[in-house]
Coordinates of C-alpha atoms in Angstrom, one line a residue:
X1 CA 3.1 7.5 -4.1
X2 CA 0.4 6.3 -2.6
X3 CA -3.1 7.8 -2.1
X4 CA -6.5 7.0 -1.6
X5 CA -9.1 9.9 -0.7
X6 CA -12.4 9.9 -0.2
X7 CA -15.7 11.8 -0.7
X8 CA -18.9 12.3 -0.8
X9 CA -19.8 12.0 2.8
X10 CA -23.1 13.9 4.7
X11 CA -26.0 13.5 6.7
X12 CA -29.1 12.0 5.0
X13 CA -32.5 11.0 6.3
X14 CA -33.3 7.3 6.9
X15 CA -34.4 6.0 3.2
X16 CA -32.0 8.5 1.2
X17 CA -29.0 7.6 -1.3
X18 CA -25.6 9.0 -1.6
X19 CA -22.4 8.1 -3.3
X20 CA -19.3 8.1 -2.2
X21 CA -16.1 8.7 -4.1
X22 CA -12.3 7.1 -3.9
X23 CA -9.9 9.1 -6.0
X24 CA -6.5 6.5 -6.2
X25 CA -3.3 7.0 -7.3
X26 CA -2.5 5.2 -10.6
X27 CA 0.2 3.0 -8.6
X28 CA -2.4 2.2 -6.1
X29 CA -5.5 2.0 -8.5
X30 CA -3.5 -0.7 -10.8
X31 CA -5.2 -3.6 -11.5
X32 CA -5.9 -4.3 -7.9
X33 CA -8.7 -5.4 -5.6
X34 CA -10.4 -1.8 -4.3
X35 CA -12.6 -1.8 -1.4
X36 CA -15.1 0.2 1.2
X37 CA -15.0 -0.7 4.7
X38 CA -16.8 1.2 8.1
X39 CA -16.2 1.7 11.2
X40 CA -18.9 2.8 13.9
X41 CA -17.8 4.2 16.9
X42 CA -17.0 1.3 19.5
X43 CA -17.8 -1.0 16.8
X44 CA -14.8 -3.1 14.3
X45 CA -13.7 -2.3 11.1
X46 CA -16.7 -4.2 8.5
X47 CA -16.0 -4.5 5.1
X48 CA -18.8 -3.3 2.6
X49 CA -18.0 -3.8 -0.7
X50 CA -15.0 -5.0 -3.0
X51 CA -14.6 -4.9 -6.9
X52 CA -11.6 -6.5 -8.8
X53 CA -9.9 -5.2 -11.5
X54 CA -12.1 -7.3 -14.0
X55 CA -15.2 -5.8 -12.4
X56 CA -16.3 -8.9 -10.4
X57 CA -17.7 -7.5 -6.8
X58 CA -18.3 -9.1 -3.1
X59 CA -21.0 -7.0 -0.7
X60 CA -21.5 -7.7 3.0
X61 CA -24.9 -9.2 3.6
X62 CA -26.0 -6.1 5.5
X63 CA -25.9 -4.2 2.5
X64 CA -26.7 -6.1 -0.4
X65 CA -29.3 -4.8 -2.9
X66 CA -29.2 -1.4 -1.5
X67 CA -25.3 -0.4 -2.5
X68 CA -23.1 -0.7 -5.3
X69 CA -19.8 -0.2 -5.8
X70 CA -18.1 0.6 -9.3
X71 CA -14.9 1.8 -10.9
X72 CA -14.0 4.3 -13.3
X73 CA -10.3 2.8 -14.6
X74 CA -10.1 5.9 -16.6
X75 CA -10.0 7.8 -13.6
X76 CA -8.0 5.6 -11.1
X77 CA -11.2 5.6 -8.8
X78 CA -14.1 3.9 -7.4
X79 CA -17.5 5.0 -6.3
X80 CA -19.9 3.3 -3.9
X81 CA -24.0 4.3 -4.5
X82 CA -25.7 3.3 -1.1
X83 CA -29.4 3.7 -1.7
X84 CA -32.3 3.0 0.9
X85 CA -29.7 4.1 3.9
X86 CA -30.6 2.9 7.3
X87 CA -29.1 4.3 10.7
X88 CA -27.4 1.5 11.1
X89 CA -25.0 2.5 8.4
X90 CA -24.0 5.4 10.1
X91 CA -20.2 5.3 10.3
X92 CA -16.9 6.3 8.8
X93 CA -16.9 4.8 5.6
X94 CA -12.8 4.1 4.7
X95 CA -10.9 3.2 1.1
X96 CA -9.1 0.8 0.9
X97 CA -6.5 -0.9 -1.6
X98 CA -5.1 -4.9 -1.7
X99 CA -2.2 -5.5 -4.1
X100 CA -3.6 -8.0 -6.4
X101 CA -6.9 -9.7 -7.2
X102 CA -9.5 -10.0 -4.3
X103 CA -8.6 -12.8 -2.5
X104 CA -11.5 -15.4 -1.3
X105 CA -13.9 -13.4 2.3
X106 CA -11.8 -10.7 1.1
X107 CA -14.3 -8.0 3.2
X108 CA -13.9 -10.5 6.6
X109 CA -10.4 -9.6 6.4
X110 CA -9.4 -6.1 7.2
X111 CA -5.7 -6.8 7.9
X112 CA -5.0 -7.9 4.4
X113 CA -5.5 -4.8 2.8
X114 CA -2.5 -2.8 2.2
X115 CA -3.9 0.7 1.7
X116 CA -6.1 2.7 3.2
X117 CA -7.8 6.2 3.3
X118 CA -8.9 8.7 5.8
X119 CA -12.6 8.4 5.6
X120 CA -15.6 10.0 5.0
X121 CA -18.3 10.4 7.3
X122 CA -21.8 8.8 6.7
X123 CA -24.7 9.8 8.8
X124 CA -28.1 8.4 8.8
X125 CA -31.1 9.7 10.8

């Protein structure tokens, strides 16, 4: 069964943190390659940041230095700390899964990944 579902989501002034939550299923959680993309409206899917199941991560340029992402293998989830937030950042902020290790521009490639959640809306003003 296969489930990814966010949290963590709000509205937060320009400069503020929050973290946002992926709860997995163990099935989907594995070993694998767990992600956070965002989608803006009339704007593509842009990947954010990726961590393998040894830990190694990838971040987009856009938000490097500010956010973080992390896993708790205990709990079949993954968390992503977004600190100094910008209006800009302001979208939908989606889980996703990829069977396996993360594959090389992993977050230039959208289509690869095999599971996805709903979202969680992040607004910045």
């Amino acid at each position: 069964h296969v489930q990814l579902v966010e949290s963590g989501g709000g509205s937060v002034q320009a400069g503020g943190s929050l973290r946002l939550s992926c709860a997995a299923s163990a099935d989907t959680y594995n070993n694998n390659c767990m992600g956070w993309f965002r989608q803006a409206p009339g704007k593509e899917r842009e990947g954010v940041a990726a961590i393998n199941g040894g830990g190694s991560t990838y971040y987009a340029d856009s938000v490097k230095d500010r956010f973080t992402i992390t896993r708790d293998n205990a709990k079949n989830a993954i968390y992503l700390q977004m600190n100094s937030l910008k209006p800009e950042d302001t979208a939908m902020y989606v889980c996703a899964a990829y069977l396996g290790a993360c594959p090389v521009t992993v977050l230039a490639r959208p289509k690869v990944w095999e599971f996805w959640g709903q979202g969680t809306q992040v607004t910045v003003s």
